Amino acid sequence: MRYNDLNESIKITWHGVIRSIQPRTRVWRYLTDNRTHYHIGYNIFLMGEGEEGLTEFCVAISEKQQQKDAFQIGDTIKGTAWTKKYPEREFADYYRAGALTIEKRAVEPLATACPWTGSLPELHVYEERGARMLSKTQWKGKCFTCMWAAMSNVEIQWDFDRDIKKYRFETFCYGPKSCKYYKMGRARSVPYRDRGSALDTGWLDGLCTENRDWDE
Ligand code: SF4
């Protein structure tokens, strides 16, 4: 990945094989009073060539782009995209993707540890289901190919009066609560100016997913 000194975006071309597709989300946090998830597209994780020969990278695409081509794990695709202007706010390596082309469809689904692969749900489905915090180790491991896993761009409202935010990335799961791979991981601290951090110990997960049962 490459950024110039002025922090400007650069248009690049890329191609690669899809290793995973997950929802692209933004999460707004305010202490432990509020955790709001916004569903803004999909992140495609690829193995291939991006800027400067990067071999593993992530491209953000829109819901319309995913609906049009129904990308799936194992497809070989190419396109254009832009490097990110604010790396601390955006997990994907590239965004504003365009000229997406399928070079080769996956012949058969790749074998994965995770049972939740296949046609991706539309974004409203994620919105309705809600998410629980997911251990980053699980996200990187058994959950990586799962359609219910997400690496979110998180903004923490650190000071309301001056509208100052802090940014980081967090992992979440939209899948069935009964999934055998689920681990919450450690509680997450949510800092605020002149106060100690509040700890999100998981009770917000209950609120966020209260509309579904254990096996849904
Ligand atoms: S824990 Fe969640 S993200 Fe991981 S495999 Fe199960 S449903 Fe998917």
Coordinates of C-alpha atoms and ligand atoms in Angstrom, one line a residue:
M1 CA 0.0 0.0 0.0
R2 CA 1.3 3.5 -0.7
Y3 CA 0.3 6.9 0.4
N4 CA 1.8 10.1 -0.7
D5 CA 3.0 12.8 1.7
L6 CA -0.1 14.9 1.2
N7 CA -2.4 12.1 2.3
E8 CA -4.1 12.1 -1.1
S9 CA -5.9 9.2 -2.7
I10 CA -4.3 7.6 -5.7
K11 CA -6.2 5.5 -8.2
I12 CA -4.8 2.0 -8.7
T13 CA -5.7 -1.2 -10.6
W14 CA -5.8 -4.5 -8.8
H15 CA -6.7 -8.2 -9.4
G16 CA -6.9 -11.3 -7.3
V17 CA -8.8 -14.3 -6.0
I18 CA -11.5 -13.7 -3.4
R19 CA -10.7 -15.2 0.0
S20 CA -13.6 -13.7 1.9
I21 CA -16.5 -11.3 1.6
Q22 CA -17.9 -9.6 4.6
P23 CA -20.2 -6.6 5.3
R24 CA -18.4 -3.3 5.5
T25 CA -19.7 -1.4 8.5
R26 CA -19.2 1.7 10.6
V27 CA -19.8 1.7 14.3
W28 CA -20.4 4.7 16.4
R29 CA -19.7 4.4 20.1
Y30 CA -20.4 6.6 23.0
L31 CA -19.2 5.2 26.3
T32 CA -21.4 2.2 26.9
D33 CA -24.6 4.2 26.4
N34 CA -24.7 3.7 22.6
R35 CA -23.2 1.4 20.0
T36 CA -24.8 2.0 16.6
H37 CA -23.9 -0.1 13.5
Y38 CA -24.2 1.4 10.0
H39 CA -24.0 -1.0 7.0
I40 CA -22.4 0.7 4.1
G41 CA -21.3 -2.1 1.7
Y42 CA -19.0 -5.1 1.6
N43 CA -15.3 -5.7 2.1
I44 CA -13.7 -8.1 -0.4
F45 CA -10.5 -9.8 0.8
L46 CA -8.3 -10.9 -1.9
M47 CA -5.0 -12.6 -2.7
G48 CA -3.4 -11.1 -5.7
E49 CA -1.8 -7.9 -6.9
G50 CA -2.6 -4.5 -5.7
E51 CA -0.4 -1.4 -5.4
E52 CA 3.3 -2.3 -5.3
G53 CA 2.6 -6.0 -5.5
L54 CA 0.7 -6.3 -2.3
T55 CA -0.4 -10.0 -2.0
E56 CA -3.2 -9.8 0.5
F57 CA -5.5 -6.8 0.5
C58 CA -9.0 -5.7 1.0
V59 CA -11.2 -3.7 -1.4
A60 CA -14.5 -1.9 -0.3
I61 CA -17.4 -2.2 -2.7
S62 CA -21.0 -1.0 -2.7
E63 CA -24.1 -3.1 -2.1
K64 CA -25.1 -2.4 -5.8
Q65 CA -21.8 -3.8 -7.0
Q66 CA -22.1 -6.9 -5.0
Q67 CA -25.7 -7.4 -6.1
K68 CA -24.8 -6.9 -9.8
D69 CA -22.0 -9.5 -9.9
A70 CA -22.8 -11.8 -6.9
F71 CA -19.1 -12.2 -6.1
Q72 CA -18.2 -15.3 -4.2
I73 CA -15.2 -16.9 -2.5
G74 CA -12.8 -18.3 -5.1
D75 CA -13.8 -15.9 -8.0
T76 CA -10.9 -14.2 -9.7
I77 CA -11.7 -10.5 -10.2
K78 CA -10.1 -7.2 -11.2
G79 CA -10.9 -3.6 -11.0
T80 CA -9.8 -0.1 -10.0
A81 CA -9.9 1.6 -6.7
W82 CA -8.4 4.5 -4.7
T83 CA -6.0 4.4 -1.8
K84 CA -7.5 5.7 1.4
K85 CA -7.2 9.2 2.5
Y86 CA -7.7 8.5 6.2
P87 CA -6.1 5.2 7.1
E88 CA -7.0 5.4 10.7
R89 CA -10.7 5.5 9.8
E90 CA -10.9 2.9 7.0
F91 CA -9.9 -0.8 7.4
A92 CA -10.1 -1.6 3.7
D93 CA -6.9 -1.0 1.8
Y94 CA -8.7 0.5 -1.2
Y95 CA -12.1 2.0 -1.7
R96 CA -14.3 3.7 -4.4
A97 CA -13.9 0.6 -6.5
G98 CA -14.8 0.6 -10.2
A99 CA -14.6 -1.3 -13.4
L100 CA -15.2 -4.5 -11.6
T101 CA -14.8 -7.6 -13.9
I102 CA -15.0 -11.3 -13.2
E103 CA -12.0 -12.9 -14.8
K104 CA -12.9 -16.4 -13.7
R105 CA -15.7 -17.8 -11.7
A106 CA -14.9 -20.2 -8.8
V107 CA -15.5 -23.7 -10.3
E108 CA -16.7 -25.1 -6.9
P109 CA -16.8 -23.5 -3.5
L110 CA -13.5 -23.4 -1.6
A111 CA -13.4 -25.7 1.4
T112 CA -13.6 -23.5 4.5
A113 CA -13.8 -24.2 8.2
C114 CA -16.8 -21.9 8.6
P115 CA -20.2 -23.3 7.7
W116 CA -21.6 -19.8 6.8
T117 CA -20.5 -19.2 3.2
G118 CA -22.5 -18.9 0.0
S119 CA -24.8 -16.1 -1.3
L120 CA -24.2 -13.0 0.8
P121 CA -27.2 -11.5 2.6
E122 CA -28.3 -8.0 1.6
L123 CA -27.3 -5.2 4.0
H124 CA -30.8 -4.8 5.5
V125 CA -30.5 -8.4 6.8
Y126 CA -27.3 -7.5 8.8
E127 CA -29.1 -4.4 10.0
E128 CA -32.0 -6.4 11.3
R129 CA -29.9 -9.2 12.9
G130 CA -27.6 -7.0 14.8
A131 CA -24.0 -7.9 15.9
R132 CA -22.1 -9.2 18.9
M133 CA -18.5 -8.5 19.6
L134 CA -16.2 -11.2 18.2
S135 CA -12.7 -12.1 19.3
K136 CA -10.1 -10.8 16.8
T137 CA -8.3 -14.1 16.9
Q138 CA -11.5 -15.9 15.8
W139 CA -12.1 -13.3 13.1
K140 CA -8.6 -14.0 11.7
G141 CA -9.0 -17.7 12.0
K142 CA -12.0 -19.9 11.7
C143 CA -14.4 -17.0 11.2
F144 CA -12.5 -15.3 8.4
T145 CA -14.5 -16.8 5.5
C146 CA -17.8 -16.4 7.3
M147 CA -20.5 -14.1 5.7
W148 CA -21.5 -13.0 9.3
A149 CA -18.0 -11.8 10.3
A150 CA -17.1 -8.1 10.1
M151 CA -14.2 -5.9 10.7
S152 CA -15.8 -2.5 11.5
N153 CA -14.5 1.0 11.2
V154 CA -15.3 2.4 14.7
E155 CA -15.6 6.0 15.7
I156 CA -15.7 6.8 19.4
Q157 CA -17.3 10.0 20.4
W158 CA -14.6 11.2 22.7
D159 CA -15.8 14.8 23.2
F160 CA -19.3 15.8 22.3
D161 CA -18.8 19.6 22.9
R162 CA -15.9 19.8 20.5
D163 CA -17.1 16.9 18.3
I164 CA -13.8 15.1 18.7
K165 CA -13.7 11.4 17.7
K166 CA -11.2 8.6 18.1
Y167 CA -10.9 5.9 15.6
R168 CA -10.1 2.2 15.6
F169 CA -11.2 -1.2 14.1
E170 CA -13.2 -3.8 15.8
T171 CA -14.5 -7.3 14.9
F172 CA -18.1 -8.4 15.2
C173 CA -20.3 -11.4 14.4
Y174 CA -23.8 -11.3 12.9
G175 CA -24.2 -15.0 13.0
P176 CA -26.3 -17.4 15.1
K177 CA -25.6 -17.1 18.8
S178 CA -25.3 -20.8 18.9
C179 CA -22.3 -21.0 16.5
K180 CA -19.7 -23.2 17.9
Y181 CA -16.9 -20.9 16.8
Y182 CA -18.2 -17.9 18.7
K183 CA -15.9 -16.2 21.3
M184 CA -16.5 -12.7 22.4
G185 CA -12.9 -12.0 23.4
R186 CA -11.9 -9.4 25.9
A187 CA -14.2 -6.6 27.0
R188 CA -13.6 -3.3 25.0
S189 CA -12.9 0.0 26.6
V190 CA -14.6 3.1 25.3
P191 CA -12.8 6.2 26.4
Y192 CA -14.2 9.7 26.9
R193 CA -12.5 13.0 27.7
D194 CA -11.7 13.6 31.4
R195 CA -13.3 10.3 32.4
G196 CA -12.0 6.9 32.8
S197 CA -12.9 4.4 30.1
A198 CA -16.2 2.6 30.2
L199 CA -16.0 -1.1 29.5
D200 CA -18.2 -2.8 26.9
T201 CA -18.4 -6.2 28.6
G202 CA -21.0 -7.6 26.2
W203 CA -24.3 -6.4 27.6
L204 CA -24.7 -4.1 24.5
D205 CA -24.5 -7.3 22.4
G206 CA -27.7 -8.5 24.1
L207 CA -29.4 -5.2 23.2
C208 CA -28.1 -5.2 19.6
T209 CA -29.3 -8.8 18.9
E210 CA -32.4 -8.9 21.1
N211 CA -34.7 -9.6 18.0
R212 CA -33.3 -13.1 17.4
D213 CA -33.1 -16.3 19.3
W214 CA -30.2 -18.6 20.1
D215 CA -30.4 -20.6 16.8
E216 CA -31.3 -17.8 14.4
Ligands
SF4_1 S1 -18.8 -17.1 15.3 FE1 -20.0 -15.8 13.9 S2 -18.5 -15.0 12.4 FE2 -17.6 -16.9 13.4 S3 -18.2 -18.6 12.2 FE3 -19.7 -18.4 13.8 S4 -21.3 -17.1 12.8 FE4 -19.5 -16.9 11.6

